[in-house]
Short mmCIF file of C-alpha atoms in Angstrom, two decimals:
data_model
loop_
_atom_site.label_atom_id
_atom_site.label_comp_id
_atom_site.label_asym_id
_atom_site.label_seq_id
_atom_site.Cartn_x
_atom_site.Cartn_y
_atom_site.Cartn_z
CA UNK A 1 80.87 3.96 -49.34
CA UNK A 2 84.05 5.96 -48.73
CA UNK A 3 82.04 9.14 -48.27
CA UNK A 4 80.72 7.73 -45.00
CA UNK A 5 83.98 6.17 -43.81
CA UNK A 6 85.03 9.28 -41.91
CA UNK A 7 81.65 9.58 -40.17
CA UNK A 8 81.69 5.89 -39.18
CA UNK A 9 85.20 6.26 -37.81
CA UNK A 10 84.16 9.31 -35.77
CA UNK A 11 81.14 7.44 -34.44
CA UNK A 12 83.28 4.42 -33.59
CA UNK A 13 85.67 6.67 -31.62
CA UNK A 14 82.83 7.74 -29.28
CA UNK A 15 82.82 4.28 -27.72
CA UNK A 16 85.29 3.22 -25.06
CA UNK A 17 87.25 0.09 -25.97
CA UNK A 18 86.00 -2.54 -23.52
CA UNK A 19 89.24 -4.53 -23.72
CA UNK A 20 91.55 -1.57 -23.07
CA UNK A 21 89.68 1.36 -21.46
CA UNK A 22 92.98 2.97 -20.40
CA UNK A 23 92.59 6.11 -22.58
CA UNK A 24 89.18 6.76 -21.01
CA UNK A 25 90.53 6.33 -17.47
CA UNK A 26 93.47 8.59 -18.38
CA UNK A 27 90.98 11.20 -19.64
CA UNK A 28 89.19 11.10 -16.25
CA UNK A 29 92.43 11.34 -14.26
CA UNK A 30 93.87 14.17 -16.36
CA UNK A 31 90.61 16.10 -16.36
CA UNK A 32 90.27 15.78 -12.58
CA UNK A 33 93.89 16.85 -12.10
CA UNK A 34 93.39 19.89 -14.34
CA UNK A 35 90.66 21.06 -11.93
CA UNK A 36 92.66 20.15 -8.79
CA UNK A 37 90.25 17.36 -7.82
CA UNK A 38 91.21 14.11 -6.18
CA UNK A 39 89.16 11.20 -7.50
CA UNK A 40 88.83 7.47 -7.05
CA UNK A 41 87.36 5.29 -9.79
CA UNK A 42 85.41 2.06 -9.32
CA UNK A 43 84.39 0.55 -12.67
CA UNK A 44 81.76 -2.15 -12.84
CA UNK A 45 81.43 -5.08 -15.24
CA UNK A 46 80.47 -4.68 -18.89
CA UNK A 47 76.81 -5.43 -19.45
CA UNK A 48 74.07 -4.98 -22.00
CA UNK A 49 71.04 -3.47 -20.32
CA UNK A 50 67.58 -3.99 -21.75
CA UNK A 51 66.58 -1.03 -23.86
CA UNK A 52 70.18 0.04 -24.57
CA UNK A 53 71.57 -0.26 -28.09
CA UNK A 54 75.15 -0.85 -26.94
CA UNK A 55 77.02 -2.58 -24.16
CA UNK A 56 78.19 -0.39 -21.32
CA UNK A 57 79.79 -0.34 -17.91
CA UNK A 58 79.06 1.87 -14.94
CA UNK A 59 81.89 3.67 -13.23
CA UNK A 60 81.55 5.30 -9.83
CA UNK A 61 83.66 8.39 -9.29
CA UNK A 62 84.19 9.71 -5.79
CA UNK A 63 86.38 12.56 -4.69
CA UNK A 64 86.78 15.99 -3.21
CA UNK A 65 87.64 19.49 -4.22
CA UNK A 66 86.22 22.98 -4.49
CA UNK A 67 82.65 23.30 -5.76
CA UNK A 68 83.46 25.48 -8.83
CA UNK A 69 86.23 23.05 -9.82
CA UNK A 70 83.87 20.10 -9.51
CA UNK A 71 81.20 21.82 -11.63
CA UNK A 72 83.78 22.53 -14.36
CA UNK A 73 84.91 18.87 -14.17
CA UNK A 74 81.31 17.68 -14.49
CA UNK A 75 80.76 19.89 -17.53
CA UNK A 76 83.95 18.56 -19.13
CA UNK A 77 82.80 14.96 -18.56
CA UNK A 78 79.37 15.68 -20.02
CA UNK A 79 81.05 17.11 -23.13
CA UNK A 80 83.64 14.35 -23.31
CA UNK A 81 84.64 12.80 -26.63
CA UNK A 82 82.97 9.60 -25.40
CA UNK A 83 79.39 8.37 -25.47
CA UNK A 84 78.36 8.38 -21.82
CA UNK A 85 75.53 9.25 -19.49
CA UNK A 86 75.90 10.80 -16.04
CA UNK A 87 73.61 9.05 -13.56
CA UNK A 88 73.35 9.69 -9.87
CA UNK A 89 75.18 12.61 -8.33
CA UNK A 90 75.73 13.35 -4.66
CA UNK A 91 77.45 16.42 -3.23
CA UNK A 92 78.15 17.09 0.42
CA UNK A 93 79.89 19.93 2.18
CA UNK A 94 83.01 19.09 4.14
CA UNK A 95 83.44 22.06 6.54
CA UNK A 96 86.73 20.95 8.14
CA UNK A 97 88.30 20.69 4.67
CA UNK A 98 88.46 24.43 4.01
CA UNK A 99 85.45 24.85 1.74
CA UNK A 100 85.89 21.62 -0.15
CA UNK A 101 83.00 19.38 -1.08
CA UNK A 102 82.88 15.62 -1.35
CA UNK A 103 81.20 14.20 -4.43
CA UNK A 104 80.10 10.90 -5.82
CA UNK A 105 78.64 10.22 -9.23
CA UNK A 106 77.91 7.27 -11.44
CA UNK A 107 78.57 7.37 -15.15
CA UNK A 108 77.34 4.86 -17.73
CA UNK A 109 80.00 4.48 -20.41
CA UNK A 110 79.10 2.84 -23.74
CA UNK A 111 81.62 0.42 -25.15
CA UNK A 112 82.60 -1.18 -28.43
#
């Protein structure tokens, strides 16, 4: 039994704590800041969708920044230490903003 304890603990850590998702939100904020992006977060309610093994919540991220910085941010999210799924993604050019883009994406985050 103890031989699997470490693996179960690692698996458990992939899920965001539904009662206190603060570390996950901090991860998003710090990652965005490291790529000089400004983001707003709008989390939805926790739900259990048909066909999913675990409960989850959707979070909508919207913001702006330079395209290469956004792509690096997206890659970092996709490789996050959390079990999540990037859904819709919208990019639009914002010419008056000096080469910045505006972005919006939805992310399904699985919870424990």
